Amino acid sequence: MASSLHQLLKEEGIEKGKLLKNQPDDSTALPIYICRGRKSSEITEHKDEKTAIRNGSSLFSSFKPKSDEPVIDEAAIKAVISILGGYTGRYLKDESYRAMVKDKCTSCLLSRRKAGSDGGIFMNMELGIESIDKLVEDRGNKKELRMKLLRNSIRLLSIVASLNCEKSRNGSTCGVPHSHLSACAQLYLSIVYKLEKNHRLSARHLLQVFCDSAFLARTHLLPDLWDHFFLPHLLHLKVWYHKELEHLSNLGNALKVTKMKALSKLYNDQMDMGTAMFAMYYKEWLKIGAKVPPVPTVPLPSSSSYGSSRRRSSESHASVSSINRNLYQTVFGAATEWQSMELDRRIRTSIDICRLEAEENEFKYENYNQNKKKTHRRSSSSHIYSTPRTELLPETQKSGHFRFFSCQSRPKGCLVNGKIDVRNNSMRNLEHLDLPLSDLSKAIATICSSDVLSDCEIAIRVMTKAWLDSHGDSTIEAALTKAPIIEGVLEVLFASNDDGVMELAILILAEFITRSKVNRQIILNSDPQLEIFLKLLKNSSLFLKAAVLLYLLRPKAKQMISTEWIPLSLRVLEFGEHLQTLYTIRCSPQVAALYFLDQLLTGFNEDRNLENACQVVSLGGLNLLMRNVEFGGVLERNKAALIISCCIRADGSCRHHVADKLNKAALIELMVGNCRDSNGSVIALLTELLCLNRRTQMMKFLNELLRGWGGLNTMHILLACLHKALPEERPLVAALLLQLDLLGDPFRCSVYREEAVEVIIETLDCEKCNEKIQQQSAKALTMLGGRFSYMGEATTESWLLKQAGFHENLEDSFQKKEIGDNFLDEGEEEIENWQKKAAIALLNSGNKRFLAALSNSMAKDIPSLARASLVTIAWMSCFLHLAGDKDFQAMASSILTPRLLESLNSNRVLEERVLATFSLQQIRKSSGDIFKASLGHSIISFL
């Protein structure tokens, strides 16, 4: 990993906000913001890691391509799949959303259905949807039934989707176009494959909906997805359409109606064509091993094609759209500073685009104020631009006060030593302020009531200068920190495009927040969904200051529901290395970003938290977070560690990348730094990282951890951590300490081993421990089992069931394959050696007390802990003959056998009975005659 941001940018082909001279030509474009730094594609161990090509809007890596043609970055593919999967995933979790999708499909099919023979097409569609709903609503179905329903749904829906073949594409069934039938079938096929966890194929079927019937998909079935994913590529068509509308508004009513119908049809046809082209473009992305496809071009329609004869100077530019150079500018915000500034320069050359932005800002502004039930500054009529209709437009239009303001040139930002500066420094401008609106009372009146944006912007400057000159005077503070004034400043922030004014507004609001919690609450109440801050965080010049301002407000997750928050927070984390000064306030934007990410990954329900964590991984955020574990304050480093552990729980495959790249010495240093506080975040991360499927990688990780930090003994640090740990952390710390100790001789006792085993015995006492401690104790036993899948799931029980011959009866073919692959692992011998060492250490150090604790936890029948104890007994029984003498083996047999016999009762689940039988067989092998004598003839006959 690059040691500094500068070095990393240099590796990526970017230095100090400019392209290097050897920058290749444009080849492709990335649909969303992906962090600079090594991509999430590094997580996959089975691919060669190689940094490859860059272009003006995207960063790419490839894996030794066979030709000069670039291969699409795996991180970009995962990001596309993540966006598309969010829409199908919602179907599985949200009952109201399911009903809405079903109603939409039903309405578009049945509303046009006529009498006649349909060849069973509609019945296939209905049965397919019914099977999917059964799968979604009843997750408890038997595996065989689920597989049958899945196959049946795919078969039925595929029949319907096949109607859109070349021969029958333009046909219809009972009056319903085949394109509509196919689009609905493709939508549900996407949901089926989402259920089957085939995310790539699910995304391809979702894109096919837009290929089959672009108009139906973008206006009826999936308008939100179209706005989010496709519209940014086609904004030039929208600009063109609104300009043509403006021209037609001057015509007479009769002629206007005719030309508007023609214009609407032309616009929709071109938009449908562009949508289908980009859907096919992204489908190519999602092919396995696909090369970069050619970028679609969607030309503007000719004005003469609907009867317009006017000539426009703007026809000389923006006539053709290739892929948006930085789609994130539209969807999420700027991906990198130099990219967004270039895009900003190009966009501002077009008066038409600027006018469109002003119109859309007005629309958002009106919605914002409706939420607050404020009616001043608004006219009674406002035209909202949306999908074009053919209704008659009014002859004249009155607009809100912000709509027709001329576009103001925005100060350009530049990267200077890794941070953003505004060239037209707003603070210097205040020193020479000599404006007509110089009286503070007039400024206050203006900000509270004026309908003129330019006057309000001047008022912001006057108020800011008055605040600076007052040096904290209580009279000025009382005059400015009133709810109407704060709300007025927020409104200007939302509507203005003047970076200088917006920066002053940010600075003065920061001062207000630090003065009183009441001011903080006024801002949160005025902007409950943080729409204003979303706008500010997309601003290339102000996003770091905006992040600090938002951090001062301490918003909660429930206010951060937009999907844009993750990439915006990661951008702040990447570029927020330097402190930002907001008058008297100095704060690190990275601290703010970590706060936002913590809220986003822990503040929702479990499903939403996991989705957000997966998005962090797919956008390449892990490398940024690992950097923040190494540098910064103790609290921020702990928060970064906690967020990484959340990401690993959401996407288990990334633990291998983190285990390999994370600085282990930094973790040990952090544990030392937490001398008075809990090490919960570090322990949580280490616990996740120790669930590796390859023993060789596990041993490498443990040895690197053992090297310590600053000459300090890691074992001693962990022992101190064990003594001060919270009760629920103690079993995990003990398991970690024991694994480090086992890097040495298992027959040689140590104080670390004795302490660790003692804690494990204590936490197995169900009567003294609460449910949380019991769960962590079960996890500690699972860690000691030493067997995990690639995703980090424990496979010790599966291994034991295979040893007992039970694997032949497993119904789930997918599970059988995963288990089989695990056992063919080349590291099987290393895993067995590890288990042998762990069993000897636990049995010799824990002796009778450890066996009795396992037996008692089984007797208490606490689900998670009882099962983990049974599994532990089962794998340890394989090595019972290596520990102690005959007296020890007799003692072990007398303690464990009665409890294992109880597990053979018919009321136990089959797997538990198999594990108990396996354990008894191993005890008999190790104990021989002792086992027979202790149990009597009844036990012998049972076996």
PDB file of N, CA, C and O in Angstrom, residues 617-676:
ATOM      1  N   VAL A 617     -17.129  -1.552   0.975  1.00  0.00           N
ATOM      2  CA  VAL A 617     -16.155  -2.491   0.408  1.00  0.00           C
ATOM      3  C   VAL A 617     -16.089  -2.339  -1.106  1.00  0.00           C
ATOM      4  O   VAL A 617     -15.011  -2.246  -1.699  1.00  0.00           O
ATOM      5  N   SER A 618     -17.256  -2.306  -1.753  1.00  0.00           N
ATOM      6  CA  SER A 618     -17.294  -2.266  -3.214  1.00  0.00           C
ATOM      7  C   SER A 618     -16.710  -0.971  -3.770  1.00  0.00           C
ATOM      8  O   SER A 618     -16.194  -0.947  -4.879  1.00  0.00           O
ATOM      9  N   LEU A 619     -16.761   0.116  -3.000  1.00  0.00           N
ATOM     10  CA  LEU A 619     -16.219   1.399  -3.445  1.00  0.00           C
ATOM     11  C   LEU A 619     -14.753   1.577  -3.079  1.00  0.00           C
ATOM     12  O   LEU A 619     -14.181   2.647  -3.274  1.00  0.00           O
ATOM     13  N   GLY A 620     -14.129   0.538  -2.545  1.00  0.00           N
ATOM     14  CA  GLY A 620     -12.704   0.608  -2.250  1.00  0.00           C
ATOM     15  C   GLY A 620     -12.372   1.330  -0.964  1.00  0.00           C
ATOM     16  O   GLY A 620     -11.250   1.839  -0.809  1.00  0.00           O
ATOM     17  N   GLY A 621     -13.301   1.380  -0.026  1.00  0.00           N
ATOM     18  CA  GLY A 621     -13.082   2.142   1.197  1.00  0.00           C
ATOM     19  C   GLY A 621     -12.190   1.482   2.221  1.00  0.00           C
ATOM     20  O   GLY A 621     -11.717   2.150   3.150  1.00  0.00           O
ATOM     21  N   LEU A 622     -11.921   0.181   2.084  1.00  0.00           N
ATOM     22  CA  LEU A 622     -11.138  -0.516   3.109  1.00  0.00           C
ATOM     23  C   LEU A 622      -9.725   0.041   3.233  1.00  0.00           C
ATOM     24  O   LEU A 622      -9.195   0.153   4.342  1.00  0.00           O
ATOM     25  N   ASN A 623      -9.103   0.380   2.110  1.00  0.00           N
ATOM     26  CA  ASN A 623      -7.742   0.899   2.173  1.00  0.00           C
ATOM     27  C   ASN A 623      -7.681   2.238   2.898  1.00  0.00           C
ATOM     28  O   ASN A 623      -6.735   2.511   3.635  1.00  0.00           O
ATOM     29  N   LEU A 624      -8.694   3.069   2.693  1.00  0.00           N
ATOM     30  CA  LEU A 624      -8.758   4.343   3.414  1.00  0.00           C
ATOM     31  C   LEU A 624      -8.900   4.097   4.907  1.00  0.00           C
ATOM     32  O   LEU A 624      -8.272   4.763   5.729  1.00  0.00           O
ATOM     33  N   LEU A 625      -9.744   3.146   5.260  1.00  0.00           N
ATOM     34  CA  LEU A 625      -9.980   2.856   6.673  1.00  0.00           C
ATOM     35  C   LEU A 625      -8.736   2.260   7.327  1.00  0.00           C
ATOM     36  O   LEU A 625      -8.410   2.604   8.472  1.00  0.00           O
ATOM     37  N   MET A 626      -8.031   1.390   6.605  1.00  0.00           N
ATOM     38  CA  MET A 626      -6.800   0.811   7.162  1.00  0.00           C
ATOM     39  C   MET A 626      -5.747   1.887   7.386  1.00  0.00           C
ATOM     40  O   MET A 626      -4.989   1.838   8.360  1.00  0.00           O
ATOM     41  N   ARG A 627      -5.714   2.874   6.486  1.00  0.00           N
ATOM     42  CA  ARG A 627      -4.798   4.001   6.680  1.00  0.00           C
ATOM     43  C   ARG A 627      -5.150   4.753   7.953  1.00  0.00           C
ATOM     44  O   ARG A 627      -4.256   5.206   8.691  1.00  0.00           O
ATOM     45  N   ASN A 628      -6.437   4.881   8.228  1.00  0.00           N
ATOM     46  CA  ASN A 628      -6.857   5.622   9.416  1.00  0.00           C
ATOM     47  C   ASN A 628      -6.690   4.826  10.703  1.00  0.00           C
ATOM     48  O   ASN A 628      -6.782   5.394  11.788  1.00  0.00           O
ATOM     49  N   VAL A 629      -6.483   3.521  10.607  1.00  0.00           N
ATOM     50  CA  VAL A 629      -6.125   2.742  11.798  1.00  0.00           C
ATOM     51  C   VAL A 629      -4.698   3.076  12.219  1.00  0.00           C
ATOM     52  O   VAL A 629      -4.360   3.030  13.400  1.00  0.00           O
ATOM     53  N   GLU A 630      -3.874   3.440  11.261  1.00  0.00           N
ATOM     54  CA  GLU A 630      -2.464   3.720  11.540  1.00  0.00           C
ATOM     55  C   GLU A 630      -2.231   5.131  12.051  1.00  0.00           C
ATOM     56  O   GLU A 630      -1.338   5.363  12.873  1.00  0.00           O
ATOM     57  N   PHE A 631      -2.998   6.094  11.544  1.00  0.00           N
ATOM     58  CA  PHE A 631      -2.724   7.497  11.840  1.00  0.00           C
ATOM     59  C   PHE A 631      -3.941   8.175  12.455  1.00  0.00           C
ATOM     60  O   PHE A 631      -5.070   7.786  12.199  1.00  0.00           O
ATOM     61  N   GLY A 632      -3.675   9.215  13.242  1.00  0.00           N
ATOM     62  CA  GLY A 632      -4.761   9.987  13.825  1.00  0.00           C
ATOM     63  C   GLY A 632      -4.881   9.779  15.317  1.00  0.00           C
ATOM     64  O   GLY A 632      -4.054   9.124  15.967  1.00  0.00           O
ATOM     65  N   GLY A 633      -5.973  10.321  15.869  1.00  0.00           N
ATOM     66  CA  GLY A 633      -6.219  10.192  17.292  1.00  0.00           C
ATOM     67  C   GLY A 633      -6.706   8.797  17.658  1.00  0.00           C
ATOM     68  O   GLY A 633      -7.173   8.031  16.804  1.00  0.00           O
ATOM     69  N   VAL A 634      -6.626   8.479  18.927  1.00  0.00           N
ATOM     70  CA  VAL A 634      -7.000   7.141  19.404  1.00  0.00           C
ATOM     71  C   VAL A 634      -8.468   6.851  19.111  1.00  0.00           C
ATOM     72  O   VAL A 634      -8.822   5.759  18.651  1.00  0.00           O
ATOM     73  N   LEU A 635      -9.350   7.828  19.361  1.00  0.00           N
ATOM     74  CA  LEU A 635     -10.783   7.600  19.151  1.00  0.00           C
ATOM     75  C   LEU A 635     -11.084   7.326  17.688  1.00  0.00           C
ATOM     76  O   LEU A 635     -11.872   6.431  17.362  1.00  0.00           O
ATOM     77  N   GLU A 636     -10.447   8.092  16.791  1.00  0.00           N
ATOM     78  CA  GLU A 636     -10.701   7.909  15.366  1.00  0.00           C
ATOM     79  C   GLU A 636     -10.136   6.587  14.877  1.00  0.00           C
ATOM     80  O   GLU A 636     -10.740   5.904  14.041  1.00  0.00           O
ATOM     81  N   ARG A 637      -8.989   6.205  15.393  1.00  0.00           N
ATOM     82  CA  ARG A 637      -8.394   4.923  14.986  1.00  0.00           C
ATOM     83  C   ARG A 637      -9.255   3.755  15.456  1.00  0.00           C
ATOM     84  O   ARG A 637      -9.431   2.766  14.741  1.00  0.00           O
ATOM     85  N   ASN A 638      -9.798   3.870  16.646  1.00  0.00           N
ATOM     86  CA  ASN A 638     -10.715   2.835  17.135  1.00  0.00           C
ATOM     87  C   ASN A 638     -11.973   2.753  16.275  1.00  0.00           C
ATOM     88  O   ASN A 638     -12.473   1.668  15.982  1.00  0.00           O
ATOM     89  N   LYS A 639     -12.468   3.920  15.883  1.00  0.00           N
ATOM     90  CA  LYS A 639     -13.678   3.939  15.054  1.00  0.00           C
ATOM     91  C   LYS A 639     -13.405   3.312  13.691  1.00  0.00           C
ATOM     92  O   LYS A 639     -14.234   2.570  13.153  1.00  0.00           O
ATOM     93  N   ALA A 640     -12.221   3.595  13.121  1.00  0.00           N
ATOM     94  CA  ALA A 640     -11.855   2.983  11.843  1.00  0.00           C
ATOM     95  C   ALA A 640     -11.771   1.466  11.965  1.00  0.00           C
ATOM     96  O   ALA A 640     -12.228   0.734  11.083  1.00  0.00           O
ATOM     97  N   ALA A 641     -11.208   0.990  13.078  1.00  0.00           N
ATOM     98  CA  ALA A 641     -11.113  -0.459  13.299  1.00  0.00           C
ATOM     99  C   ALA A 641     -12.498  -1.085  13.403  1.00  0.00           C
ATOM    100  O   ALA A 641     -12.757  -2.168  12.849  1.00  0.00           O
ATOM    101  N   LEU A 642     -13.391  -0.404  14.097  1.00  0.00           N
ATOM    102  CA  LEU A 642     -14.755  -0.916  14.247  1.00  0.00           C
ATOM    103  C   LEU A 642     -15.475  -0.969  12.903  1.00  0.00           C
ATOM    104  O   LEU A 642     -16.181  -1.947  12.595  1.00  0.00           O
ATOM    105  N   ILE A 643     -15.295   0.056  12.071  1.00  0.00           N
ATOM    106  CA  ILE A 643     -15.953   0.088  10.766  1.00  0.00           C
ATOM    107  C   ILE A 643     -15.420  -1.026   9.871  1.00  0.00           C
ATOM    108  O   ILE A 643     -16.170  -1.673   9.141  1.00  0.00           O
ATOM    109  N   ILE A 644     -14.109  -1.288   9.937  1.00  0.00           N
ATOM    110  CA  ILE A 644     -13.532  -2.384   9.150  1.00  0.00           C
ATOM    111  C   ILE A 644     -14.140  -3.718   9.571  1.00  0.00           C
ATOM    112  O   ILE A 644     -14.462  -4.562   8.726  1.00  0.00           O
ATOM    113  N   SER A 645     -14.315  -3.922  10.873  1.00  0.00           N
ATOM    114  CA  SER A 645     -14.923  -5.181  11.333  1.00  0.00           C
ATOM    115  C   SER A 645     -16.359  -5.311  10.841  1.00  0.00           C
ATOM    116  O   SER A 645     -16.813  -6.414  10.506  1.00  0.00           O
ATOM    117  N   CYS A 646     -17.074  -4.189  10.754  1.00  0.00           N
ATOM    118  CA  CYS A 646     -18.436  -4.220  10.192  1.00  0.00           C
ATOM    119  C   CYS A 646     -18.395  -4.629   8.719  1.00  0.00           C
ATOM    120  O   CYS A 646     -19.243  -5.407   8.257  1.00  0.00           O
ATOM    121  N   CYS A 647     -17.411  -4.117   7.985  1.00  0.00           N
ATOM    122  CA  CYS A 647     -17.278  -4.457   6.572  1.00  0.00           C
ATOM    123  C   CYS A 647     -16.976  -5.940   6.395  1.00  0.00           C
ATOM    124  O   CYS A 647     -17.504  -6.588   5.481  1.00  0.00           O
ATOM    125  N   ILE A 648     -16.133  -6.479   7.246  1.00  0.00           N
ATOM    126  CA  ILE A 648     -15.784  -7.898   7.140  1.00  0.00           C
ATOM    127  C   ILE A 648     -16.995  -8.766   7.435  1.00  0.00           C
ATOM    128  O   ILE A 648     -17.222  -9.788   6.770  1.00  0.00           O
ATOM    129  N   ARG A 649     -17.791  -8.378   8.414  1.00  0.00           N
ATOM    130  CA  ARG A 649     -19.002  -9.159   8.712  1.00  0.00           C
ATOM    131  C   ARG A 649     -19.987  -9.117   7.544  1.00  0.00           C
ATOM    132  O   ARG A 649     -20.709 -10.077   7.299  1.00  0.00           O
ATOM    133  N   ALA A 650     -20.005  -8.003   6.821  1.00  0.00           N
ATOM    134  CA  ALA A 650     -20.925  -7.873   5.689  1.00  0.00           C
ATOM    135  C   ALA A 650     -20.428  -8.615   4.461  1.00  0.00           C
ATOM    136  O   ALA A 650     -21.208  -9.212   3.718  1.00  0.00           O
ATOM    137  N   ASP A 651     -19.130  -8.566   4.215  1.00  0.00           N
ATOM    138  CA  ASP A 651     -18.535  -9.222   3.054  1.00  0.00           C
ATOM    139  C   ASP A 651     -17.317  -9.999   3.535  1.00  0.00           C
ATOM    140  O   ASP A 651     -16.203  -9.484   3.577  1.00  0.00           O
ATOM    141  N   GLY A 652     -17.539 -11.256   3.901  1.00  0.00           N
ATOM    142  CA  GLY A 652     -16.493 -12.052   4.535  1.00  0.00           C
ATOM    143  C   GLY A 652     -15.254 -12.241   3.689  1.00  0.00           C
ATOM    144  O   GLY A 652     -14.158 -12.453   4.231  1.00  0.00           O
ATOM    145  N   SER A 653     -15.392 -12.151   2.368  1.00  0.00           N
ATOM    146  CA  SER A 653     -14.235 -12.397   1.515  1.00  0.00           C
ATOM    147  C   SER A 653     -13.150 -11.338   1.672  1.00  0.00           C
ATOM    148  O   SER A 653     -11.986 -11.593   1.372  1.00  0.00           O
ATOM    149  N   CYS A 654     -13.515 -10.149   2.155  1.00  0.00           N
ATOM    150  CA  CYS A 654     -12.526  -9.079   2.242  1.00  0.00           C
ATOM    151  C   CYS A 654     -11.586  -9.242   3.438  1.00  0.00           C
ATOM    152  O   CYS A 654     -10.593  -8.520   3.526  1.00  0.00           O
ATOM    153  N   ARG A 655     -11.869 -10.183   4.343  1.00  0.00           N
ATOM    154  CA  ARG A 655     -10.995 -10.358   5.510  1.00  0.00           C
ATOM    155  C   ARG A 655      -9.589 -10.781   5.076  1.00  0.00           C
ATOM    156  O   ARG A 655      -8.604 -10.460   5.739  1.00  0.00           O
ATOM    157  N   HIS A 656      -9.452 -11.487   3.967  1.00  0.00           N
ATOM    158  CA  HIS A 656      -8.135 -11.932   3.513  1.00  0.00           C
ATOM    159  C   HIS A 656      -7.292 -10.735   3.081  1.00  0.00           C
ATOM    160  O   HIS A 656      -6.095 -10.676   3.379  1.00  0.00           O
ATOM    161  N   HIS A 657      -7.920  -9.813   2.392  1.00  0.00           N
ATOM    162  CA  HIS A 657      -7.224  -8.595   1.977  1.00  0.00           C
ATOM    163  C   HIS A 657      -6.802  -7.770   3.193  1.00  0.00           C
ATOM    164  O   HIS A 657      -5.660  -7.309   3.266  1.00  0.00           O
ATOM    165  N   VAL A 658      -7.688  -7.619   4.149  1.00  0.00           N
ATOM    166  CA  VAL A 658      -7.371  -6.834   5.349  1.00  0.00           C
ATOM    167  C   VAL A 658      -6.286  -7.516   6.169  1.00  0.00           C
ATOM    168  O   VAL A 658      -5.347  -6.870   6.640  1.00  0.00           O
ATOM    169  N   ALA A 659      -6.403  -8.838   6.341  1.00  0.00           N
ATOM    170  CA  ALA A 659      -5.403  -9.570   7.119  1.00  0.00           C
ATOM    171  C   ALA A 659      -4.021  -9.439   6.508  1.00  0.00           C
ATOM    172  O   ALA A 659      -3.009  -9.390   7.214  1.00  0.00           O
ATOM    173  N   ASP A 660      -3.974  -9.357   5.192  1.00  0.00           N
ATOM    174  CA  ASP A 660      -2.694  -9.263   4.505  1.00  0.00           C
ATOM    175  C   ASP A 660      -2.121  -7.852   4.542  1.00  0.00           C
ATOM    176  O   ASP A 660      -0.910  -7.659   4.702  1.00  0.00           O
ATOM    177  N   LYS A 661      -2.979  -6.841   4.398  1.00  0.00           N
ATOM    178  CA  LYS A 661      -2.508  -5.462   4.225  1.00  0.00           C
ATOM    179  C   LYS A 661      -2.460  -4.643   5.517  1.00  0.00           C
ATOM    180  O   LYS A 661      -1.729  -3.657   5.596  1.00  0.00           O
ATOM    181  N   LEU A 662      -3.238  -4.996   6.498  1.00  0.00           N
ATOM    182  CA  LEU A 662      -3.329  -4.166   7.704  1.00  0.00           C
ATOM    183  C   LEU A 662      -2.017  -4.184   8.485  1.00  0.00           C
ATOM    184  O   LEU A 662      -1.380  -5.227   8.643  1.00  0.00           O
ATOM    185  N   ASN A 663      -1.645  -3.035   8.996  1.00  0.00           N
ATOM    186  CA  ASN A 663      -0.442  -2.901   9.815  1.00  0.00           C
ATOM    187  C   ASN A 663      -0.717  -3.450  11.219  1.00  0.00           C
ATOM    188  O   ASN A 663      -1.427  -2.839  12.007  1.00  0.00           O
ATOM    189  N   LYS A 664      -0.151  -4.627  11.508  1.00  0.00           N
ATOM    190  CA  LYS A 664      -0.428  -5.273  12.805  1.00  0.00           C
ATOM    191  C   LYS A 664       0.188  -4.500  13.964  1.00  0.00           C
ATOM    192  O   LYS A 664      -0.379  -4.442  15.068  1.00  0.00           O
ATOM    193  N   ALA A 665       1.347  -3.905  13.729  1.00  0.00           N
ATOM    194  CA  ALA A 665       1.975  -3.114  14.789  1.00  0.00           C
ATOM    195  C   ALA A 665       1.084  -1.949  15.197  1.00  0.00           C
ATOM    196  O   ALA A 665       1.031  -1.569  16.376  1.00  0.00           O
ATOM    197  N   ALA A 666       0.360  -1.381  14.221  1.00  0.00           N
ATOM    198  CA  ALA A 666      -0.545  -0.273  14.525  1.00  0.00           C
ATOM    199  C   ALA A 666      -1.678  -0.741  15.439  1.00  0.00           C
ATOM    200  O   ALA A 666      -2.130   0.013  16.311  1.00  0.00           O
ATOM    201  N   LEU A 667      -2.145  -1.976  15.251  1.00  0.00           N
ATOM    202  CA  LEU A 667      -3.185  -2.507  16.141  1.00  0.00           C
ATOM    203  C   LEU A 667      -2.665  -2.670  17.571  1.00  0.00           C
ATOM    204  O   LEU A 667      -3.365  -2.344  18.532  1.00  0.00           O
ATOM    205  N   ILE A 668      -1.445  -3.199  17.692  1.00  0.00           N
ATOM    206  CA  ILE A 668      -0.864  -3.356  19.032  1.00  0.00           C
ATOM    207  C   ILE A 668      -0.653  -1.997  19.680  1.00  0.00           C
ATOM    208  O   ILE A 668      -0.942  -1.792  20.870  1.00  0.00           O
ATOM    209  N   GLU A 669      -0.168  -1.033  18.901  1.00  0.00           N
ATOM    210  CA  GLU A 669       0.006   0.331  19.412  1.00  0.00           C
ATOM    211  C   GLU A 669      -1.323   0.913  19.879  1.00  0.00           C
ATOM    212  O   GLU A 669      -1.398   1.584  20.917  1.00  0.00           O
ATOM    213  N   LEU A 670      -2.374   0.647  19.138  1.00  0.00           N
ATOM    214  CA  LEU A 670      -3.690   1.158  19.500  1.00  0.00           C
ATOM    215  C   LEU A 670      -4.176   0.536  20.803  1.00  0.00           C
ATOM    216  O   LEU A 670      -4.803   1.207  21.628  1.00  0.00           O
ATOM    217  N   MET A 671      -3.886  -0.750  20.996  1.00  0.00           N
ATOM    218  CA  MET A 671      -4.269  -1.392  22.255  1.00  0.00           C
ATOM    219  C   MET A 671      -3.538  -0.757  23.432  1.00  0.00           C
ATOM    220  O   MET A 671      -4.114  -0.577  24.510  1.00  0.00           O
ATOM    221  N   VAL A 672      -2.287  -0.411  23.214  1.00  0.00           N
ATOM    222  CA  VAL A 672      -1.528   0.278  24.277  1.00  0.00           C
ATOM    223  C   VAL A 672      -2.117   1.656  24.517  1.00  0.00           C
ATOM    224  O   VAL A 672      -2.246   2.117  25.659  1.00  0.00           O
ATOM    225  N   GLY A 673      -2.511   2.334  23.425  1.00  0.00           N
ATOM    226  CA  GLY A 673      -3.090   3.667  23.553  1.00  0.00           C
ATOM    227  C   GLY A 673      -4.415   3.677  24.282  1.00  0.00           C
ATOM    228  O   GLY A 673      -4.804   4.681  24.881  1.00  0.00           O
ATOM    229  N   ASN A 674      -5.117   2.546  24.247  1.00  0.00           N
ATOM    230  CA  ASN A 674      -6.403   2.434  24.948  1.00  0.00           C
ATOM    231  C   ASN A 674      -6.195   2.015  26.400  1.00  0.00           C
ATOM    232  O   ASN A 674      -6.948   1.217  26.943  1.00  0.00           O
ATOM    233  N   CYS A 675      -5.187   2.575  27.018  1.00  0.00           N
ATOM    234  CA  CYS A 675      -4.787   2.098  28.343  1.00  0.00           C
ATOM    235  C   CYS A 675      -5.908   2.206  29.372  1.00  0.00           C
ATOM    236  O   CYS A 675      -6.017   1.371  30.263  1.00  0.00           O
ATOM    237  N   ARG A 676      -6.750   3.216  29.247  1.00  0.00           N
ATOM    238  CA  ARG A 676      -7.819   3.394  30.229  1.00  0.00           C
ATOM    239  C   ARG A 676      -9.197   3.035  29.684  1.00  0.00           C
ATOM    240  O   ARG A 676     -10.172   3.057  30.416  1.00  0.00           O
TER     241      ARG A 676
END
